Structures are given as C-alpha cells and as structure tokens.
mmCIF file of C-alpha atoms in Angstrom:
data_model
loop_
_atom_site.group_PDB
_atom_site.id
_atom_site.type_symbol
_atom_site.label_atom_id
_atom_site.label_comp_id
_atom_site.label_asym_id
_atom_site.label_seq_id
_atom_site.Cartn_x
_atom_site.Cartn_y
_atom_site.Cartn_z
ATOM 1 C CA MET A 13 107.902 -129.193 62.151
ATOM 2 C CA ARG A 14 110.832 -126.930 60.435
ATOM 3 C CA ARG A 15 112.783 -125.740 63.910
ATOM 4 C CA VAL A 16 114.293 -122.346 63.387
ATOM 5 C CA HIS A 17 117.730 -120.592 65.441
ATOM 6 C CA GLN A 18 115.639 -117.519 67.352
ATOM 7 C CA PRO A 19 117.418 -114.783 67.106
ATOM 8 C CA TYR A 20 115.714 -113.039 69.792
ATOM 9 C CA PRO A 21 116.145 -115.291 73.131
ATOM 10 C CA ASP A 22 115.300 -113.044 75.716
ATOM 11 C CA ALA A 23 113.817 -110.474 72.982
ATOM 12 C CA PHE A 24 113.261 -107.719 75.920
ATOM 13 C CA VAL A 25 116.374 -107.436 77.600
ATOM 14 C CA ARG A 26 118.007 -106.896 74.071
ATOM 15 C CA ASN A 27 116.202 -104.679 72.379
ATOM 16 C CA ARG A 28 115.748 -102.925 75.300
ATOM 17 C CA ILE A 29 116.818 -99.489 75.727
ATOM 18 C CA ASP A 30 116.714 -97.232 79.314
ATOM 19 C CA LEU A 31 114.763 -94.115 78.441
ATOM 20 C CA ARG A 32 116.636 -92.188 81.342
ATOM 21 C CA VAL A 33 119.797 -92.287 80.009
ATOM 22 C CA PRO A 34 121.397 -88.757 77.817
ATOM 23 C CA GLY A 35 121.275 -89.505 74.429
ATOM 24 C CA ALA A 36 118.120 -91.820 74.918
ATOM 25 C CA GLU A 37 116.554 -90.548 71.307
ATOM 26 C CA GLU A 38 119.443 -90.606 69.658
ATOM 27 C CA ARG A 39 120.214 -94.550 71.019
ATOM 28 C CA ILE A 40 116.879 -95.413 69.428
ATOM 29 C CA ALA A 41 116.941 -94.123 66.441
ATOM 30 C CA GLY A 42 120.196 -96.541 65.857
ATOM 31 C CA ARG A 43 118.300 -99.089 66.753
ATOM 32 C CA LEU A 44 115.322 -98.563 64.992
ATOM 33 C CA ARG A 45 117.449 -97.930 62.132
ATOM 34 C CA GLU A 46 119.915 -101.008 62.656
ATOM 35 C CA THR A 47 117.039 -103.876 63.502
ATOM 36 C CA GLY A 48 113.419 -101.768 63.450
ATOM 37 C CA LEU A 49 112.888 -102.525 66.986
ATOM 38 C CA VAL A 50 113.381 -101.223 70.219
ATOM 39 C CA THR A 51 111.962 -102.585 73.818
ATOM 40 C CA VAL A 52 110.965 -100.176 76.647
ATOM 41 C CA ASP A 53 110.150 -99.726 80.430
ATOM 42 C CA GLY A 54 109.102 -97.314 83.067
ATOM 43 C CA LEU A 55 105.652 -95.745 80.761
ATOM 44 C CA ALA A 56 103.439 -96.659 84.090
ATOM 45 C CA SER A 57 100.418 -94.245 82.614
ATOM 46 C CA ARG A 58 98.986 -92.701 79.563
ATOM 47 C CA THR A 59 100.639 -89.712 80.238
ATOM 48 C CA ALA A 60 103.502 -91.729 80.467
ATOM 49 C CA VAL A 61 103.218 -93.260 76.915
ATOM 50 C CA LEU A 62 102.590 -90.113 75.421
ATOM 51 C CA ALA A 63 105.159 -88.012 77.027
ATOM 52 C CA PHE A 64 107.402 -90.727 75.246
ATOM 53 C CA ALA A 65 105.779 -91.162 72.600
ATOM 54 C CA THR A 66 105.712 -86.960 71.522
ATOM 55 C CA ARG A 67 109.839 -87.497 72.221
ATOM 56 C CA ILE A 68 110.220 -90.018 69.037
ATOM 57 C CA MET A 69 107.251 -89.534 66.326
ATOM 58 C CA ASN A 70 104.770 -86.886 65.053
ATOM 59 C CA VAL A 71 101.628 -88.809 66.209
ATOM 60 C CA VAL A 72 99.317 -89.564 63.711
ATOM 61 C CA PRO A 73 95.456 -89.536 65.041
ATOM 62 C CA HIS A 74 93.285 -91.836 63.305
ATOM 63 C CA ARG A 75 89.865 -93.849 63.502
ATOM 64 C CA ASP A 76 90.130 -95.435 66.558
ATOM 65 C CA SER A 77 92.205 -92.971 68.488
ATOM 66 C CA GLY A 78 91.168 -90.566 71.471
ATOM 67 C CA PRO A 79 91.742 -86.919 71.668
ATOM 68 C CA ASP A 80 95.539 -87.322 72.539
ATOM 69 C CA GLY A 81 96.031 -89.334 69.603
ATOM 70 C CA LEU A 82 96.472 -92.648 71.681
ATOM 71 C CA THR A 83 94.634 -95.924 71.194
ATOM 72 C CA THR A 84 93.081 -98.325 73.881
ATOM 73 C CA ILE A 85 93.633 -101.582 73.389
ATOM 74 C CA CYS A 86 91.312 -104.169 74.627
ATOM 75 C CA ASP A 87 88.223 -106.401 74.694
ATOM 76 C CA THR A 88 85.528 -104.197 73.599
ATOM 77 C CA ARG A 89 82.840 -106.860 73.857
ATOM 78 C CA ARG A 90 81.162 -105.988 71.100
ATOM 79 C CA ASP A 91 84.214 -106.117 67.963
ATOM 80 C CA ALA A 92 85.012 -109.845 67.836
ATOM 81 C CA HIS A 93 83.778 -110.279 63.906
ATOM 82 C CA ARG A 94 83.683 -107.027 62.286
ATOM 83 C CA ALA A 95 86.579 -107.094 59.899
ATOM 84 C CA GLY A 96 88.895 -104.665 60.681
ATOM 85 C CA PHE A 97 88.432 -104.721 65.162
ATOM 86 C CA ALA A 98 89.824 -107.789 65.992
ATOM 87 C CA GLY A 99 92.227 -106.323 68.032
ATOM 88 C CA PHE A 100 89.226 -105.225 70.429
ATOM 89 C CA SER A 101 88.329 -108.041 70.269
ATOM 90 C CA ASN A 102 90.504 -111.057 73.228
ATOM 91 C CA GLY A 103 91.054 -113.114 70.070
ATOM 92 C CA PRO A 104 94.374 -113.975 68.307
ATOM 93 C CA LEU A 105 95.357 -111.542 65.990
ATOM 94 C CA ASP A 106 97.504 -112.786 62.518
ATOM 95 C CA PRO A 107 100.702 -111.660 61.793
ATOM 96 C CA HIS A 108 100.046 -108.033 60.194
ATOM 97 C CA THR A 109 101.144 -104.232 59.118
ATOM 98 C CA GLU A 110 99.804 -101.977 61.188
ATOM 99 C CA ARG A 111 96.861 -99.348 58.889
ATOM 100 C CA SER A 112 98.015 -101.876 55.960
ATOM 101 C CA GLY A 113 94.436 -100.466 54.751
ATOM 102 C CA THR A 114 96.038 -96.543 54.076
ATOM 103 C CA PRO A 115 98.275 -95.468 51.328
ATOM 104 C CA ASN A 116 101.036 -94.607 53.410
ATOM 105 C CA PRO A 117 101.676 -96.550 56.744
ATOM 106 C CA PRO A 118 102.789 -95.237 60.278
ATOM 107 C CA ARG A 119 106.543 -95.592 59.813
ATOM 108 C CA LEU A 120 106.187 -96.213 64.155
ATOM 109 C CA MET A 121 103.942 -98.058 66.190
ATOM 110 C CA LEU A 122 104.468 -98.030 69.847
ATOM 111 C CA LEU A 123 102.416 -100.146 71.829
ATOM 112 C CA VAL A 124 102.277 -100.916 76.191
ATOM 113 C CA CYS A 125 101.081 -102.376 78.171
ATOM 114 C CA GLY A 126 98.814 -101.213 81.140
ATOM 115 C CA GLN A 127 97.599 -104.487 82.509
ATOM 116 C CA VAL A 128 98.405 -107.917 81.701
ATOM 117 C CA ALA A 129 95.933 -110.191 81.019
ATOM 118 C CA VAL A 130 94.657 -113.823 83.141
ATOM 119 C CA THR A 131 96.406 -115.806 80.634
ATOM 120 C CA GLY A 132 97.138 -115.676 77.304
ATOM 121 C CA GLY A 133 97.763 -112.596 75.361
ATOM 122 C CA GLU A 134 101.391 -111.756 74.613
ATOM 123 C CA CYS A 135 103.171 -110.594 71.688
ATOM 124 C CA LEU A 136 104.562 -111.879 68.837
ATOM 125 C CA LEU A 137 106.610 -109.875 66.605
ATOM 126 C CA THR A 138 108.450 -111.512 63.265
ATOM 127 C CA ASP A 139 111.586 -109.148 61.309
ATOM 128 C CA GLY A 140 109.973 -109.084 57.605
ATOM 129 C CA GLN A 141 114.123 -109.571 56.368
ATOM 130 C CA ALA A 142 113.520 -112.953 58.023
ATOM 131 C CA VAL A 143 109.992 -113.750 56.174
ATOM 132 C CA HIS A 144 111.637 -111.842 52.940
ATOM 133 C CA SER A 145 114.708 -114.126 53.232
ATOM 134 C CA ASP A 146 113.447 -117.751 54.710
ATOM 135 C CA LEU A 147 110.626 -117.270 51.497
ATOM 136 C CA PHE A 148 113.426 -116.199 48.453
ATOM 137 C CA SER A 149 116.069 -119.649 49.829
ATOM 138 C CA GLY A 150 113.095 -121.892 50.037
ATOM 139 C CA HIS A 151 110.302 -121.138 47.864
ATOM 140 C CA ARG A 152 111.774 -118.270 45.790
ATOM 141 C CA GLN A 153 108.901 -118.522 43.123
ATOM 142 C CA ALA A 154 106.467 -117.521 46.600
ATOM 143 C CA GLY A 155 108.750 -114.510 47.143
ATOM 144 C CA VAL A 156 108.909 -113.396 43.322
ATOM 145 C CA ALA A 157 105.293 -113.661 43.358
ATOM 146 C CA LEU A 158 104.813 -111.668 46.457
ATOM 147 C CA ALA A 159 106.592 -108.865 45.304
ATOM 148 C CA GLN A 160 104.904 -108.318 42.336
ATOM 149 C CA PRO A 161 103.205 -104.891 42.259
ATOM 150 C CA ARG A 162 99.148 -104.052 42.910
ATOM 151 C CA THR A 163 98.940 -108.250 43.786
ATOM 152 C CA ALA A 164 97.359 -107.765 47.172
ATOM 153 C CA PHE A 165 94.085 -105.454 48.243
ATOM 154 C CA PHE A 166 94.301 -104.375 52.175
ATOM 155 C CA GLY A 167 91.226 -102.801 53.503
ATOM 156 C CA ALA A 168 87.386 -102.181 52.613
ATOM 157 C CA GLY A 169 86.189 -100.174 49.879
ATOM 158 C CA ASP A 170 88.950 -97.415 50.366
ATOM 159 C CA GLY A 171 91.771 -99.518 51.004
ATOM 160 C CA HIS A 172 95.015 -100.017 49.106
ATOM 161 C CA PRO A 173 96.086 -101.988 46.040
ATOM 162 C CA THR A 174 100.017 -102.973 47.289
ATOM 163 C CA GLN A 175 102.172 -105.512 47.481
ATOM 164 C CA VAL A 176 103.740 -107.826 50.377
ATOM 165 C CA PHE A 177 107.132 -106.854 49.319
ATOM 166 C CA THR A 178 107.879 -103.472 47.834
ATOM 167 C CA VAL A 179 111.764 -103.030 46.701
ATOM 168 C CA HIS A 180 113.087 -99.708 46.776
ATOM 169 C CA HIS A 181 115.178 -98.350 44.075
ATOM 170 C CA ASP A 182 118.101 -98.452 46.830
ATOM 171 C CA LEU A 183 117.079 -102.195 46.897
ATOM 172 C CA ARG A 184 115.928 -101.439 50.178
ATOM 173 C CA VAL A 185 112.753 -103.508 50.840
ATOM 174 C CA SER A 186 109.843 -102.977 53.007
ATOM 175 C CA VAL A 187 106.605 -105.293 53.821
ATOM 176 C CA ARG A 188 103.273 -104.586 54.242
ATOM 177 C CA LEU A 189 100.631 -107.656 55.320
ATOM 178 C CA ARG A 190 97.610 -108.695 57.384
ATOM 179 C CA PHE A 191 95.871 -111.747 56.744
ATOM 180 C CA ASP A 192 92.328 -110.846 57.722
ATOM 181 C CA GLY A 193 89.095 -110.671 55.872
ATOM 182 C CA LEU A 194 90.343 -107.372 55.041
ATOM 183 C CA ALA A 195 92.772 -109.023 52.626
ATOM 184 C CA ARG A 196 92.096 -109.666 48.970
ATOM 185 C CA TRP A 197 94.671 -111.649 46.778
ATOM 186 C CA ASN A 198 95.609 -111.522 42.889
ATOM 187 C CA PRO A 199 94.642 -115.191 41.879
ATOM 188 C CA ILE A 200 99.119 -114.955 40.989
ATOM 189 C CA VAL A 201 99.743 -114.911 44.993
ATOM 190 C CA GLN A 202 96.986 -117.004 46.059
ATOM 191 C CA PRO A 203 99.029 -120.433 45.680
ATOM 192 C CA TYR A 204 101.686 -119.087 48.006
ATOM 193 C CA LEU A 205 99.704 -117.901 51.297
ATOM 194 C CA PRO A 206 99.534 -121.104 52.802
ATOM 195 C CA GLN A 207 103.786 -120.544 52.402
ATOM 196 C CA LEU A 208 103.831 -116.735 53.526
ATOM 197 C CA ARG A 209 101.655 -117.030 56.439
ATOM 198 C CA ALA A 210 104.046 -120.507 57.933
ATOM 199 C CA ALA A 211 106.751 -118.606 57.710
ATOM 200 C CA ALA A 212 105.196 -115.116 59.240
ATOM 201 C CA ILE A 213 104.467 -117.607 62.434
ATOM 202 C CA ARG A 214 107.986 -119.699 61.569
ATOM 203 C CA HIS A 215 110.098 -116.739 63.304
ATOM 204 C CA GLN A 216 107.473 -114.978 65.471
ATOM 205 C CA VAL A 217 108.906 -113.766 68.635
ATOM 206 C CA ARG A 218 107.230 -114.085 72.109
ATOM 207 C CA LEU A 219 107.023 -110.769 73.481
ATOM 208 C CA PRO A 220 105.544 -111.331 76.959
ATOM 209 C CA LEU A 221 105.006 -107.728 78.287
ATOM 210 C CA ALA A 222 104.303 -106.374 81.998
ATOM 211 C CA PRO A 223 103.223 -103.103 83.369
ATOM 212 C CA GLY A 224 105.028 -100.465 81.672
ATOM 213 C CA GLN A 225 106.817 -102.445 80.093
ATOM 214 C CA GLY A 226 106.447 -101.839 75.313
ATOM 215 C CA TYR A 227 107.676 -102.443 72.295
ATOM 216 C CA LEU A 228 108.792 -99.109 69.277
ATOM 217 C CA LEU A 229 109.098 -100.984 65.560
ATOM 218 C CA ASP A 230 109.082 -99.900 62.508
ATOM 219 C CA ASN A 231 105.919 -100.669 60.575
ATOM 220 C CA GLU A 232 107.836 -101.179 57.868
ATOM 221 C CA ARG A 233 109.963 -103.830 58.253
ATOM 222 C CA TRP A 234 108.519 -106.083 61.622
ATOM 223 C CA LEU A 235 105.260 -107.965 61.901
ATOM 224 C CA HIS A 236 103.341 -107.757 65.165
ATOM 225 C CA ALA A 237 100.155 -110.262 65.934
ATOM 226 C CA ARG A 238 98.881 -111.807 69.416
ATOM 227 C CA SER A 239 97.764 -114.508 70.730
ATOM 228 C CA ALA A 240 94.262 -114.598 72.515
ATOM 229 C CA PHE A 241 93.436 -113.928 76.179
ATOM 230 C CA THR A 242 90.823 -114.189 78.763
ATOM 231 C CA GLY A 243 90.899 -111.270 81.827
ATOM 232 C CA ASP A 244 91.148 -107.334 81.305
ATOM 233 C CA ARG A 245 94.279 -106.952 78.770
ATOM 234 C CA LEU A 246 94.931 -103.642 78.452
ATOM 235 C CA PHE A 247 97.231 -101.508 76.571
ATOM 236 C CA TRP A 248 98.205 -98.427 74.939
ATOM 237 C CA ARG A 249 99.613 -97.720 71.366
ATOM 238 C CA ALA A 250 101.102 -94.326 69.492
ATOM 239 C CA LEU A 251 101.242 -94.685 65.738
ATOM 240 C CA GLY A 252 103.020 -91.667 63.430
ATOM 241 C CA GLN A 253 106.144 -90.962 61.874
ATOM 242 C CA PRO A 254 110.121 -90.835 63.209
ATOM 243 C CA LEU A 255 111.148 -87.042 64.070
ATOM 244 C CA PHE A 256 114.521 -89.242 63.135
ATOM 245 C CA ALA A 257 115.693 -90.288 59.550
ATOM 246 C CA MET A 258 114.670 -93.610 59.047
ATOM 247 C CA PRO A 259 115.982 -95.218 55.364
ATOM 248 C CA ARG A 260 112.697 -97.400 53.595
ATOM 249 C CA GLY A 261 112.542 -100.888 54.834
ATOM 250 C CA PHE A 262 115.615 -103.044 55.458
ATOM 251 C CA ILE A 263 118.339 -104.555 53.668
ATOM 252 C CA PRO A 264 117.370 -107.960 52.133
ATOM 253 C CA ALA A 265 120.100 -110.979 51.990
ATOM 254 C CA HIS A 266 122.248 -110.908 50.059
ATOM 255 C CA ALA A 267 121.201 -111.886 46.156
ATOM 256 C CA SER A 268 117.903 -111.974 46.949
ATOM 257 C CA VAL A 269 115.909 -110.040 44.893
ATOM 258 C CA PRO A 270 115.646 -110.779 41.369
ATOM 259 C CA ALA A 271 117.846 -108.192 39.053
ATOM 260 C CA HIS A 272 114.724 -108.067 36.894
ATOM 261 C CA MET A 273 112.502 -106.269 39.791
ATOM 262 C CA LEU A 274 115.053 -103.804 40.172
ATOM 263 C CA SER A 275 113.219 -102.191 37.276
ATOM 264 C CA GLU A 276 110.051 -102.622 38.830
ATOM 265 C CA ALA A 277 110.785 -100.795 42.289
ATOM 266 C CA GLY A 278 109.321 -97.729 43.074
#
C-alpha cells in the first residue's frame, strides 16, 4: 500500500483557534478561506455549541435537527439499515459531503463531541484538494471522468444530479461525494470509483476528539467520515451558511484541470 505524507501530524493542535481571544471570528474566517478547516474547544454543552455556531453561520435546520437547528448524533439503535441514516448507528461512515443530495449543500459544518465512545468513533477527515490532486496526478482519466457534469445522482427520489468535482468559472473546484445506498453513478465513472474511494481513504486525517472539542469545516472542500464504535458516543452538529465571504471550494494543484473542462464550468 502506498504511503502518503500526512500533512496534519497533530490535526487538532495545528488547526486550533482559541475562541476566547479577541478577533476569533476573523481568524476563523481567514483559516476557512485558506485551508477549509478549524478546530475548537471549550464547547462543553449544547447551549455553548449553538452560541458558537450562531457567531459564524446562519444555522440551517433540516430533517434531523432539533428545534434549535442542532442535530444530536448518536446511536439510536434503530437506524443502522436505513439508507441515509448511517450516522445514527454505531457503524463506520464512508467519506462524504454533508447533505450531498440537495441542490445547495450547507457551506459549513460544525461537529462537537459531547461524550466519547468506549472504543473507536474517531472522526476521519479528508481534504478534497488532496484527493483531486492525487487523482489528476496518478489517475488522470479518473479525475477527468469524475468532473464530467451530471455523472452522479445523490439522494433519494428527490435527490440531485451532480458530479464529484465541479470546476467553477474562476477555476476553483468544489467536491461533493457519498458512497452509500443513496449514490447512483453514470457508467462513465463507475470504473473509477475504487480509485476515488482509495484516494479519499489514503488522505484521511484521524481526529480523536475529547468532550468539548470539535471541528468546523468547509463542506465544499473537506470530506468527513467516522470509525465504528462501541458505547454511548454523543456529538452535536450544526450546518449553515457562513456570516462572511468565502470563495467556492479550493484552488486545484497546478495544471490539474484540463483546459477543455473550463467551458463546462459552472
């Protein structure tokens, strides 16, 4: 198996921003624009998580959220076999984009630990920029195919036709992905899915979190996953749109986007 240099040897410390210091919001906005990932701590309750979330985003309620817009992520012991509900089991989660089956997925995701698992349950993060660069440098045909418009359909009957990599007019790239039973693929990209999955896992960063610790990510750049666990693991999640300007996705590696694709960008 190919070994890959891990760019975040201590992901939590490297990306941490102290929420107590003046100007924390500006520092968070700058880091999200630069790398798409911030880690935080000191959020010891649901109330604290919501208070922080509303400092940086317009929280978007959805199917699984409570009245306050936050979602409690735990093993409900009834959703393990329901497509689209794997987050509410104790099994592993594949790398994915949050709410990938909607026309406009929320730009930000905040996930905070309320209670750790007995074993397992680590958060696993993958930088979409690394996956994009990996495929275009080592499996260029895969990268080109996965950027072709409408080669994937994510979600149930009311889902969304899309593609894994979207090239925008300013040449930045967004990633959107899921591998579960709510993902359907055009035959054009079907042969390249093993390479895509391998790249997404190869570049994973393991992020074990203690209670009160969490991460905030750009949902157009970072994929998130989880290892299987035992015990009563509890997390709180907020999804929303940033209260500050953010460019779309990420800047691709030099010359990784074929020129002929730019006319189809959107």
